[in-house]
Coordinates of C-alpha atoms and ligand atoms in Angstrom, one line a residue:
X150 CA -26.4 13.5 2.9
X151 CA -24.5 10.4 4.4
X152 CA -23.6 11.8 7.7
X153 CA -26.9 13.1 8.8
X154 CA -29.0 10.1 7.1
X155 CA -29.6 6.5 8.8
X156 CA -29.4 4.5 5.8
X157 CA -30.6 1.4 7.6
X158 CA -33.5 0.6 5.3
X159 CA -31.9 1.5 2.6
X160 CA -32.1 -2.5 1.7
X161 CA -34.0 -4.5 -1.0
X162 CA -36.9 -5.8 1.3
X163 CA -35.5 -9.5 0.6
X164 CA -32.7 -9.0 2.8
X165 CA -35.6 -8.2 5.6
X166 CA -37.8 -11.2 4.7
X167 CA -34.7 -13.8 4.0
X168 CA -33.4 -12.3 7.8
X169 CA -36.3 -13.5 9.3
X170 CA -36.7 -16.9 7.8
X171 CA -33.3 -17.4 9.0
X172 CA -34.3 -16.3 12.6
X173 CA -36.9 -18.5 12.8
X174 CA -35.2 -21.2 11.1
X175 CA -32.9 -24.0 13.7
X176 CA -29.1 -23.5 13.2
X177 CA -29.1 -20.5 10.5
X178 CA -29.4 -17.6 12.5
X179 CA -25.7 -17.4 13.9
X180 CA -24.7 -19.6 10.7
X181 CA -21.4 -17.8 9.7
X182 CA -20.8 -16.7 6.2
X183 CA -18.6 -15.7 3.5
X184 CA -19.7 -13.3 0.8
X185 CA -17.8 -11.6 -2.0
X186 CA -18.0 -8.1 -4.0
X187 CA -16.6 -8.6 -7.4
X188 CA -17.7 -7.1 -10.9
X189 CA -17.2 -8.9 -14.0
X190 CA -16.8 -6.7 -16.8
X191 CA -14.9 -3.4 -17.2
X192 CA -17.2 -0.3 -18.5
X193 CA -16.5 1.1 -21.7
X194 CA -14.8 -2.0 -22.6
X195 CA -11.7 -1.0 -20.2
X196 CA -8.4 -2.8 -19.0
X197 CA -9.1 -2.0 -15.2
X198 CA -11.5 0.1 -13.2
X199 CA -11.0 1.7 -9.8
X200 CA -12.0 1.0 -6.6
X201 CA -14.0 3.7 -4.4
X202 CA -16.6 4.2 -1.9
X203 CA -15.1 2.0 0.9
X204 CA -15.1 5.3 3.6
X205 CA -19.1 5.5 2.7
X206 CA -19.1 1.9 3.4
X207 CA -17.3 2.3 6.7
X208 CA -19.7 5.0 7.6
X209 CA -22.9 2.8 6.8
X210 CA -21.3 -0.2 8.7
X211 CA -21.0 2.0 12.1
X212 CA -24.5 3.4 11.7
X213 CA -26.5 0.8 11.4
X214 CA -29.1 0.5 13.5
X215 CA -33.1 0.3 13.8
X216 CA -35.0 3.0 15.3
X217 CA -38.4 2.3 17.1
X218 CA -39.9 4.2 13.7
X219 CA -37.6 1.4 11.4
X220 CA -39.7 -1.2 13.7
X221 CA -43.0 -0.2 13.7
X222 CA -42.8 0.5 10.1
X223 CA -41.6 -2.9 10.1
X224 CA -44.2 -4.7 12.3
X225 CA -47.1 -3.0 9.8
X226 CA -45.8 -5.1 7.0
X227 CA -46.9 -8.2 8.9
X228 CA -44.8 -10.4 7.4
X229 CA -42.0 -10.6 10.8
X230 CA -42.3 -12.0 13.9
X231 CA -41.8 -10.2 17.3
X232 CA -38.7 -12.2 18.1
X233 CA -36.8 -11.2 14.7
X234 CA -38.0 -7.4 15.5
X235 CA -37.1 -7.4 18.9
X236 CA -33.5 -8.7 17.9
X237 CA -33.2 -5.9 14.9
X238 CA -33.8 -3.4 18.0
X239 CA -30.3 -4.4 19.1
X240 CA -28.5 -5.4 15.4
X241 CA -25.4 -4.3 15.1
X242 CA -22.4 -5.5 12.5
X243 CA -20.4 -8.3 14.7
X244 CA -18.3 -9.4 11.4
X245 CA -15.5 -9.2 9.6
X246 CA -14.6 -7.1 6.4
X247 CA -11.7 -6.8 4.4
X248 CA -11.6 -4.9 1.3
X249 CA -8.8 -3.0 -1.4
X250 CA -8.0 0.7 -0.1
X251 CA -10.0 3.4 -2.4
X252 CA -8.1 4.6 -5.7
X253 CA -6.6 0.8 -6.4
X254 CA -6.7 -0.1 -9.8
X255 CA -9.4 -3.6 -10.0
X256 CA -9.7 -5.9 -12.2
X257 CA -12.8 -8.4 -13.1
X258 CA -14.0 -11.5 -11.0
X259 CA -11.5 -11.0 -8.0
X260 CA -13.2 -10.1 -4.8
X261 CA -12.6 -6.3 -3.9
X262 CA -14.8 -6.7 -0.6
X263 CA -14.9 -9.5 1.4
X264 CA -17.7 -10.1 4.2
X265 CA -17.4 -12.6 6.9
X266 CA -20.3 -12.5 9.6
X267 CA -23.5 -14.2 10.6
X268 CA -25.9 -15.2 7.8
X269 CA -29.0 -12.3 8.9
X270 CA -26.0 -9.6 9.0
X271 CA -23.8 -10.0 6.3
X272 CA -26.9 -10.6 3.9
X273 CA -28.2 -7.6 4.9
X274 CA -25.6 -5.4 4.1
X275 CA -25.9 -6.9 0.3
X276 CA -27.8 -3.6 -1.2
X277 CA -25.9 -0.5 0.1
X278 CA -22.4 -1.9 0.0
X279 CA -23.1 -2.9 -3.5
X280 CA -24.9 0.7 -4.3
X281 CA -22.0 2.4 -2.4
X282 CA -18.9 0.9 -4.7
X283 CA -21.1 0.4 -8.0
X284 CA -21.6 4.1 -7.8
X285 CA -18.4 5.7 -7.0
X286 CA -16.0 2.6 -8.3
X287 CA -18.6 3.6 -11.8
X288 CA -17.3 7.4 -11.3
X289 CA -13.8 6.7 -10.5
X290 CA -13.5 4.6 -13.7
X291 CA -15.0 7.1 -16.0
X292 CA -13.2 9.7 -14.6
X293 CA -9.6 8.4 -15.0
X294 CA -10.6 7.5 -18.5
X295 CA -10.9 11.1 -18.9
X296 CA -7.8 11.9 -17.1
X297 CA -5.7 10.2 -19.1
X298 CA -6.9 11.1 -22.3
X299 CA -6.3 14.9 -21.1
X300 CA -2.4 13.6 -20.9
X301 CA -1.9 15.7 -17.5
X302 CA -3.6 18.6 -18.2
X303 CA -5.8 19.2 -15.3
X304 CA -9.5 18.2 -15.4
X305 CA -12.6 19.5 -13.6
X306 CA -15.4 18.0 -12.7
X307 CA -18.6 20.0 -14.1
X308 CA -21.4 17.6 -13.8
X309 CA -23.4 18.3 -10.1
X310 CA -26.3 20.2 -12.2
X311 CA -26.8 17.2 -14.7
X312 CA -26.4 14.3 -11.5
X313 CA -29.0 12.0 -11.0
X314 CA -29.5 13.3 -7.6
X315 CA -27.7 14.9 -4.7
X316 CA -25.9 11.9 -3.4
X317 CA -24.8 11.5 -7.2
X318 CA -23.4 15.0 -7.2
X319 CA -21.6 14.6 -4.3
X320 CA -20.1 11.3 -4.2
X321 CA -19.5 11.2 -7.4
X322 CA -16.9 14.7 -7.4
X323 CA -15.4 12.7 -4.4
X324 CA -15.0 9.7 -6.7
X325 CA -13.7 11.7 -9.5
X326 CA -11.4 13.3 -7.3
X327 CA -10.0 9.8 -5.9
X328 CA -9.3 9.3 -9.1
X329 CA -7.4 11.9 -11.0
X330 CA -9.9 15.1 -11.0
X331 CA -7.7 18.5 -9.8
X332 CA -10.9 19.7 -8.3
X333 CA -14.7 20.3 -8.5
X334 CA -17.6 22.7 -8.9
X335 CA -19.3 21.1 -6.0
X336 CA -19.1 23.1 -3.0
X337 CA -20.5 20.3 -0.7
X338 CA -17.9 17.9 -2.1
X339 CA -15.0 20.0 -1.0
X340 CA -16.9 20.5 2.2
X341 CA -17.1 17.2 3.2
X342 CA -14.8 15.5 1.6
X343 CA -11.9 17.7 0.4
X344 CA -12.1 17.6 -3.2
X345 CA -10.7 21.5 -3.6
X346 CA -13.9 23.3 -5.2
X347 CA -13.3 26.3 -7.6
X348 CA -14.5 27.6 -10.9
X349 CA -15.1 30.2 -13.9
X350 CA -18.5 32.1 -14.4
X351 CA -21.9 31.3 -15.9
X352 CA -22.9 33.0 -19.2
X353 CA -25.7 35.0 -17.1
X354 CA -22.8 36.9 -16.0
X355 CA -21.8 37.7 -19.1
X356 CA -25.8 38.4 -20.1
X357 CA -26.5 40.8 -16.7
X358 CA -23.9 43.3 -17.4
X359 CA -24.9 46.2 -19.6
X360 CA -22.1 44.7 -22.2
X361 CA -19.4 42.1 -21.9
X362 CA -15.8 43.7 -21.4
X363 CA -17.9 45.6 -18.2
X364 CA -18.6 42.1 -17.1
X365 CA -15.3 41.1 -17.7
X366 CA -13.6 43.8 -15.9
X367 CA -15.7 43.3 -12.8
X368 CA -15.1 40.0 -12.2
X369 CA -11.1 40.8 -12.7
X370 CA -11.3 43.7 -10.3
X371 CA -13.1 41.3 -7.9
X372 CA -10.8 37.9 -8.0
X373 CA -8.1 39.3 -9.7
X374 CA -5.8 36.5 -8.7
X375 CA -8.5 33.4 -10.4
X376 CA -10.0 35.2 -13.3
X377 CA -11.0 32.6 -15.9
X378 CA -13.4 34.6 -18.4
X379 CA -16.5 32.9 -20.5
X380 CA -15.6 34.3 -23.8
X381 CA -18.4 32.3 -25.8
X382 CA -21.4 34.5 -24.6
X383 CA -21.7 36.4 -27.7
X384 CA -19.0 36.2 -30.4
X385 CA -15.3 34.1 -29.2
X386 CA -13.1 35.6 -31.8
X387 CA -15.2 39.0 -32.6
X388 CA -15.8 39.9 -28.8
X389 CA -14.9 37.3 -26.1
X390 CA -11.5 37.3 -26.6
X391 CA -11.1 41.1 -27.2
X392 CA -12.9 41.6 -24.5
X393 CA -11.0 39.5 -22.1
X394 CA -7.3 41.0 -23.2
X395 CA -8.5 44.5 -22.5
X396 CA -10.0 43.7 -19.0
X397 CA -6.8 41.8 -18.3
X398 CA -4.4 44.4 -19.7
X399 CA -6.2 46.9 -18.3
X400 CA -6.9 45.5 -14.6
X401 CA -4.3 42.3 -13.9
X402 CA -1.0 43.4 -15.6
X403 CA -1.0 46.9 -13.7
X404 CA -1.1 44.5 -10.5
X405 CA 1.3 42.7 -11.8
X406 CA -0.9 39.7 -12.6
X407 CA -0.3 37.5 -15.2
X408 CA -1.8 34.3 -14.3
X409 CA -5.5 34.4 -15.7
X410 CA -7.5 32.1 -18.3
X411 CA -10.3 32.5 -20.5
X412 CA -13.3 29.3 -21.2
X413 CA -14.4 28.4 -24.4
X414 CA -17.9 26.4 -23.9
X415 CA -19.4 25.9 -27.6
X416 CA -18.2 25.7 -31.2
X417 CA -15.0 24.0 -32.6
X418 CA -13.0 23.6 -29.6
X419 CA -9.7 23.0 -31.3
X420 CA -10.3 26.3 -34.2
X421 CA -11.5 28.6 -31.2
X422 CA -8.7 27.6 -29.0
X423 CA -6.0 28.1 -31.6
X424 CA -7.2 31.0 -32.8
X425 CA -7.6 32.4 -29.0
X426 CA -4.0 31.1 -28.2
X427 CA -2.9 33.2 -31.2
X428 CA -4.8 36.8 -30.1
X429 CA -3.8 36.1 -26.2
X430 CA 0.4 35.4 -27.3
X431 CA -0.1 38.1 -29.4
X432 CA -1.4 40.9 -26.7
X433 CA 1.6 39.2 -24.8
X434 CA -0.6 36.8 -22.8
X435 CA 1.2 34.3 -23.3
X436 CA 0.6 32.9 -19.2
X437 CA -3.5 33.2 -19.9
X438 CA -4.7 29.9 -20.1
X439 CA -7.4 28.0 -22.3
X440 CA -10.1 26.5 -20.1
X441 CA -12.2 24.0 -22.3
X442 CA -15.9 22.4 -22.1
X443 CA -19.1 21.8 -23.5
X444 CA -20.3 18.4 -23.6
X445 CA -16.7 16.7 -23.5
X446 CA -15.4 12.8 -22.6
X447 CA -12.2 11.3 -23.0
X448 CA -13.0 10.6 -26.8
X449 CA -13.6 14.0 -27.7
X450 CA -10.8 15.2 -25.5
X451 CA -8.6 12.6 -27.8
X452 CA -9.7 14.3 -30.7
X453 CA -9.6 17.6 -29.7
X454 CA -5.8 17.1 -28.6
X455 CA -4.8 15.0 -31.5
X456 CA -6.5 18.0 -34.0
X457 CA -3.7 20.7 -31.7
X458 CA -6.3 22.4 -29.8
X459 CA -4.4 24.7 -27.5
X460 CA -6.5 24.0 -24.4
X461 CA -4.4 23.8 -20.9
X462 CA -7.2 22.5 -19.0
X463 CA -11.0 20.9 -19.1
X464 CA -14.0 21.3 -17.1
X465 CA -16.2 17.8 -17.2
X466 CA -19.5 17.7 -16.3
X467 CA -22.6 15.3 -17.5
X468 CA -20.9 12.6 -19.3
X469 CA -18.3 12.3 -16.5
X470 CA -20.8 12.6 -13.4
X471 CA -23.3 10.2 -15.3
X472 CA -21.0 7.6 -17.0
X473 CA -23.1 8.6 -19.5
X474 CA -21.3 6.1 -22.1
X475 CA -21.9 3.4 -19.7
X476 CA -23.9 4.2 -16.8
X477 CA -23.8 0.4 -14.8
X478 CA -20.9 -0.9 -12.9
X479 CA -22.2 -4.2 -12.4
X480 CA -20.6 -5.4 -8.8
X481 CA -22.5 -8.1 -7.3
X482 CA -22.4 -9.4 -4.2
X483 CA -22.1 -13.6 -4.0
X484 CA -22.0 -16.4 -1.3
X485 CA -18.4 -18.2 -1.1
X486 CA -18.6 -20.3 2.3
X487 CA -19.8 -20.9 4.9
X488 CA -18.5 -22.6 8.4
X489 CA -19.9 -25.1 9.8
X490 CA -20.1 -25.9 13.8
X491 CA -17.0 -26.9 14.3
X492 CA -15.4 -23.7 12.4
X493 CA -14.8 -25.8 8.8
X494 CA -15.3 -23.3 5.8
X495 CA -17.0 -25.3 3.5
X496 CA -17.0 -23.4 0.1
X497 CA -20.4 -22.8 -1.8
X498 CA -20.5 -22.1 -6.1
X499 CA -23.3 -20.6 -7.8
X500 CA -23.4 -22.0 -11.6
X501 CA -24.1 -20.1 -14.2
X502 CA -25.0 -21.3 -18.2
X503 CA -22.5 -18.8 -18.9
X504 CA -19.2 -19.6 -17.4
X505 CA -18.2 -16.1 -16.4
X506 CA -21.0 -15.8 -13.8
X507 CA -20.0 -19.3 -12.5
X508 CA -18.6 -18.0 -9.0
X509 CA -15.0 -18.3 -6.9
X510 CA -16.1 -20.6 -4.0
X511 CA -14.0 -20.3 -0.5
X512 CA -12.3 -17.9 1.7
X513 CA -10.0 -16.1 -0.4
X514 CA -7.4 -13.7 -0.7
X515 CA -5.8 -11.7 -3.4
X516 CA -2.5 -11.0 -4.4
X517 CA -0.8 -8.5 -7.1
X518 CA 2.7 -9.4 -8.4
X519 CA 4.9 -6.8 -9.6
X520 CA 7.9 -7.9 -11.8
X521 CA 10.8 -6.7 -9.9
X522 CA 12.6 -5.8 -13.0
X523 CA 10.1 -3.4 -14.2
X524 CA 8.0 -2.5 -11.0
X525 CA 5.2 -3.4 -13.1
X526 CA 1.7 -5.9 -12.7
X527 CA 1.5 -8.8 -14.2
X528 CA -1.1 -10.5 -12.9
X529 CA -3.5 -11.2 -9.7
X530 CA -3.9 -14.0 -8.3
X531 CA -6.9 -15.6 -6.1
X532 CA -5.6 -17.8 -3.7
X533 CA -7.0 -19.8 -0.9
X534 CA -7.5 -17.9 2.6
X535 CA -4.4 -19.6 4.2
X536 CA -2.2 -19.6 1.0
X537 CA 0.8 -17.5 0.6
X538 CA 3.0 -16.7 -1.7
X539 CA 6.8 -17.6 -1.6
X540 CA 8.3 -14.9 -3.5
X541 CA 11.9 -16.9 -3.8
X542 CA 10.2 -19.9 -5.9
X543 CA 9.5 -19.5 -9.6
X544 CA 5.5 -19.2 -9.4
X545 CA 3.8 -21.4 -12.4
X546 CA 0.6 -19.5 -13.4
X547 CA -2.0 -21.3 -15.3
X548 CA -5.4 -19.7 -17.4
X549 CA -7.8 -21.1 -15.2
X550 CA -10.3 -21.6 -18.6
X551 CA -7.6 -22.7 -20.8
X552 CA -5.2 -25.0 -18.0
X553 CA -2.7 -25.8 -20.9
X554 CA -1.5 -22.0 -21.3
X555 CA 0.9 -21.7 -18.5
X556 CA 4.0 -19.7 -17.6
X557 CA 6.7 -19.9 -15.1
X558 CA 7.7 -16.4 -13.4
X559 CA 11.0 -15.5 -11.2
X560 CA 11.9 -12.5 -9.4
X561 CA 8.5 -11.1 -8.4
X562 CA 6.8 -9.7 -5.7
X563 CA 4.0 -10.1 -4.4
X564 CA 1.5 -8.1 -2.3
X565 CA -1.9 -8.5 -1.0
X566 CA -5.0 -6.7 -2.0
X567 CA -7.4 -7.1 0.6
X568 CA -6.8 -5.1 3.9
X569 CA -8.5 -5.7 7.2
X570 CA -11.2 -3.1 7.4
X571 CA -13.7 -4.6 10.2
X572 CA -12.7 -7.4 12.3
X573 CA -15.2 -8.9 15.1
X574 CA -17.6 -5.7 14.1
X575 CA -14.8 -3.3 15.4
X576 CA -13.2 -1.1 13.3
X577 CA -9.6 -1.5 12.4
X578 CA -9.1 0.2 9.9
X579 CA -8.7 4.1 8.9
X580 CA -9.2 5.6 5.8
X581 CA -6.6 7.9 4.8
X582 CA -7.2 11.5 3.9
X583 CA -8.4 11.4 0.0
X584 CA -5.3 13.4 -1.1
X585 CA -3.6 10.4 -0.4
X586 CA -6.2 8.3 -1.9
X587 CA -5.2 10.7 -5.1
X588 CA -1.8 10.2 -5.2
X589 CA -2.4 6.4 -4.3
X590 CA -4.8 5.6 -7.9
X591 CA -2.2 7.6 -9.5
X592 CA 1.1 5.5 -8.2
X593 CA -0.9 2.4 -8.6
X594 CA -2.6 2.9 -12.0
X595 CA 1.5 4.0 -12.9
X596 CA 2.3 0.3 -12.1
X597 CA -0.1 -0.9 -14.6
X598 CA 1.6 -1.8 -18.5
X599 CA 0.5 1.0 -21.0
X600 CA -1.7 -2.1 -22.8
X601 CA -3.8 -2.6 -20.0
X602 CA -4.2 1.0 -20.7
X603 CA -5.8 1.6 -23.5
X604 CA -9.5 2.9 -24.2
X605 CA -10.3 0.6 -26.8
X606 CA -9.1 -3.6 -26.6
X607 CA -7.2 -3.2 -24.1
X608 CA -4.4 -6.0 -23.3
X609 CA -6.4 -8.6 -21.1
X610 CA -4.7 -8.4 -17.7
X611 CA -4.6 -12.0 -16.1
X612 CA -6.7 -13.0 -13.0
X613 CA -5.8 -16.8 -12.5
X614 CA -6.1 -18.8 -9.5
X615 CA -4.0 -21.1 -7.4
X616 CA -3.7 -24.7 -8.4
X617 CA -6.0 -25.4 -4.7
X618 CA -8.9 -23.1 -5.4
X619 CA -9.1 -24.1 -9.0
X620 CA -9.2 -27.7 -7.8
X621 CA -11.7 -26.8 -5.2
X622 CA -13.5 -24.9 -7.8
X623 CA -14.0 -27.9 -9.8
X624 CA -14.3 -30.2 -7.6
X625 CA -17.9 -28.0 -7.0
X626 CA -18.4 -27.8 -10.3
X627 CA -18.5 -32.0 -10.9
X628 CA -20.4 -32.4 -7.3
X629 CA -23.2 -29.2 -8.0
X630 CA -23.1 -28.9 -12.0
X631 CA -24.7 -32.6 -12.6
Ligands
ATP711 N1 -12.9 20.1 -32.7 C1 -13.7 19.2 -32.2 N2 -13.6 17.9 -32.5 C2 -14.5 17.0 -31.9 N3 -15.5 17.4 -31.2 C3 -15.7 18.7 -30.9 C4 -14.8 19.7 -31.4 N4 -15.2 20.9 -30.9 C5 -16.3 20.7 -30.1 N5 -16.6 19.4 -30.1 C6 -17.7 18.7 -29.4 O1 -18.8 18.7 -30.3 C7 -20.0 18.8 -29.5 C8 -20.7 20.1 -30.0 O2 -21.9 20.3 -29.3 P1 -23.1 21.2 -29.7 O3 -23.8 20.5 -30.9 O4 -24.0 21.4 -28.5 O5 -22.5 22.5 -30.3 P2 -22.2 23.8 -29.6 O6 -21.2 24.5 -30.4 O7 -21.9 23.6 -28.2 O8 -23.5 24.6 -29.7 P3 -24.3 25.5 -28.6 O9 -23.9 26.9 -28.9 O10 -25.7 25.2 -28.7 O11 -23.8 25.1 -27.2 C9 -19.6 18.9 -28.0 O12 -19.7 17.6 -27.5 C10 -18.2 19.4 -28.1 O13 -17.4 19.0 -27.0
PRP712 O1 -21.3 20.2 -20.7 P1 -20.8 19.5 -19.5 O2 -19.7 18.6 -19.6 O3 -21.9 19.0 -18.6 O4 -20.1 20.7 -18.6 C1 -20.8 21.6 -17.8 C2 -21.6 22.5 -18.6 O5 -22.5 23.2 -17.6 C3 -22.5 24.5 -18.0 O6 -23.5 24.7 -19.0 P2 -25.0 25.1 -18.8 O7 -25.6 24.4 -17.6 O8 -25.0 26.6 -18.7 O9 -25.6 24.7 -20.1 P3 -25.2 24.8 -21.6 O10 -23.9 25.6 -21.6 O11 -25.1 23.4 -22.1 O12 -26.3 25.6 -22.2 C4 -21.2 24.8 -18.5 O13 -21.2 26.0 -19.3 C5 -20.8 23.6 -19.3 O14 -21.2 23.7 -20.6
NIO713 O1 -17.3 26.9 -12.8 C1 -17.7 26.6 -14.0 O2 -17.2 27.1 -15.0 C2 -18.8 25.6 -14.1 C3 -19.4 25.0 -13.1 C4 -20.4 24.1 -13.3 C5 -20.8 23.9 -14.6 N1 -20.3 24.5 -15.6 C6 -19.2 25.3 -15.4

């Protein structure tokens, strides 16, 4: 895992080659640049996604280093000199990083990392930053989709056994967690990271006991305060159920216990449950609670709540842990600027045939404004590095495809995105327990309009630009487009 790990190699071997060639190459080698983390399309054809991974990042970014091994591995590719190995002997991160805090809802093309440091360092950095926040930003997105379509009924993430590796297991229930999970099955995650672990039983439970109410009523006798019986094993309605009312009449309620829950794990989620609901009011369980899974996303958890299924809570597992619909979060990491001697940022645009991968050159900052009237977002806006924003003039906003749509806005506020996280290679910057980070997605996403919302065409939330980076911008464009 992370902690114990030195990921320093974990690179694409470009970053090593295109390091060198800038050692040995006059003036490039200290040659300070500007490089952006932005995605540019929402997965599952979403209004927003969410930012996470930036503590992993943090970790990576104090770590780094080359061991003699790293080197010597190195040297028997052939392809570096001695000068560029000795100087990876003492690399550290000297730069600069600002980036959004984990949990904050994100939006397409605007940078939600930004990199400032010498060429050889903040190139190589490229592959595990953007392999950090791909993964768990993917996760986080994914998993408040879920949330929300479970309308506050709590959700648990299920998937470690179906993750494409133990990284994925673990990251990901701290992604989901971030945003909107109430807990996992991963014991590691809670370990490490705090995402509170719990959970029901296995059908093998069910299956080792000499018949099912005896496996029941073990398992009640044992944790008689969490008891959340698998009542699919063998019949639901015939025996599950049954079974679970007389091991909870006969062991909890003498205790005094009425909090307990049964799972329901295959057939019609939304018959079973009803029908459960029905035989648990009427044995006078009316506290048990309806655990749900088996295969579920935030489509079928739509359904299934839209049909009346009585379920009071969900466990989540391979379609949540895997993105399954849409397993790629496509952040990419781009050259803005870079200064020259004298400290002038000169901006830099990659062009693109298609003009959404046509780059924001410059140093930039980004800003969300919130109409005072309704607390809500309305827009971000990408500004230049030494722009503000003067909340007491009316702000005209412009398309920055279509220039003629414009609209004039009053009584806003403003706030920035991008927070100091590394400056001059020292940290700044502490990441706040992920409770908070919790409660933070959940406050912010809260701010977002209910349009920018929705699963399907969701309303498109405006990124624009100010007047001087759009000028910039195509001032580039003319000079490096012909
Ligand atoms: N009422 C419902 N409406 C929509 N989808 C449902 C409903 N009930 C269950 N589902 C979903 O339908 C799928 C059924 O999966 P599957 O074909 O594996 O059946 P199963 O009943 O789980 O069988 P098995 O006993 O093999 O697990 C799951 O994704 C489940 O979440
Ligand atoms: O379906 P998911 O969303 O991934 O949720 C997790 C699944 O993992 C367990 O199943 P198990 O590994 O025992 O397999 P099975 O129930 O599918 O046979 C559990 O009973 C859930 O069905
Ligand atoms: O605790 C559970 O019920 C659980 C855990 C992992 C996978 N499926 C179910």
């Amino acid at each position: 895992m992370q902690e114990h790990m030195n990921y320093t190699l974990l690179c694409d071997f470009y970053e090593l080659t295109m390091g060198n060639g800038y050692f040995q190459t006059e003036g490039y080698a200290d040659q300070i640049c500007y490089f952006d983390v932005f995605f540019r399309t929402v997965p599952d054809g979403g209004g927003f996604a969410i930012a996470a991974g930036l503590e992993q990042v943090i970790d990576y970014i104090e770590q780094l280093h080359f061991t003699e091994e790293d080197i010597a591995y190195l040297r028997s590719k052939g392809c570096f000199c001695e000068e560029f190995l000795d100087y990876l002997r003492r690399f550290r991160f000297t730069g600069d990083i600002w980036a959004v805090p984990e949990g904050t809802p994100i939006f397409p093309r605007e940078p939600i990392l930004t990199v400032r440091a010498p060429a050889i360092e903040a190139q190589f950095i490229e592959t595990f930053l953007l392999l950090t926040l791909n993964h768990q930003s993917l996760i986080a997105t994914k998993t408040n989709r879920i949330v929300r379509a479970a309308e506050g009924r709590p959700v648990s993430e299920f998937g470690s056994r179906r993750a494409q590796g133990p990284d994925a297991a673990v990251l990901g229930a701290r992604a989901s967690y971030i945003a909107g999970c109430a807990g996992t099955a991963c014991t590691l995650a809670d370990e490490m990271y705090g995402s509170p672990a719990g959970g029901t039983m296995a059908h093998s439970w069910v299956q080792m006991f000499p018949d099912e109410y005896t496996a029941f009523k073990t398992y009640c006798q044992l944790y008689p305060h969490s008891a959340t019986l698998l009542v699919d094993t063998y019949n639901v309605l015939k025996s599950g159920v049954p079974n679970a009312i007389r091991a909870f009449k006969e062991v909890l309620l003498p205790q005094g216990i009425t909090n307990c829950a049964i799972r329901l794990d295959s057939g019609d989620l939304t018959y079973l449950s009803r029908k459960a609901r029905k035989m648990l009011d009427a044995a006078g369980l009316t506290e048990c609670k309806i655990v749900a899974s088996n295969s579920l996303d935030e489509y079928i958890i739509r359904d299934l709540l839209l049909q009346g299924a009585k379920i009071d809570s969900f466990g989540v597992g391979e379609r949540l842990i895997t993105s399954k619909s849409e397993p790629v979060f496509g952040g990419v990491y781009k050259l803005a600027a870079v200064e020259d001697k004298a400290g002038n940022i000169i901006p830099k645009i990659k062009i693109s045939a298609n003009p959404g991968k046509i780059t924001n050159p410059h140093f930039k900052k980004v800003f969300r404004l919130f109409d005072n009237e309704t607390g809500k977002a309305f827009a971000d806006l990408i500004t230049l590095h030494d722009e503000t924003v003067d909340q007491t003039q009316p702000l005209e906003l412009f398309d920055p495809d279509a220039t003629w749509k414009r609209s004039v806005f009053t009584n806003f506020t403003a706030k920035e995105l991008l927070v100091p996280i590394f400056l001059g290679g020292k940290l700044v910057y502490q990441s706040p327990p992920i409770a908070e980070m919790r409660a933070w997605c959940a406050g912010q996403i809260d701010l977002l309009w209910d349009e920018v919302k929705r699963f399907e065409n969701p309303h498109n939330y405006y990124v624009d630009l100010s007047q001087r980076l759009w000028d910039i911008k195509q001032e580039l464009l003319r000079r490096e487009g012909n």
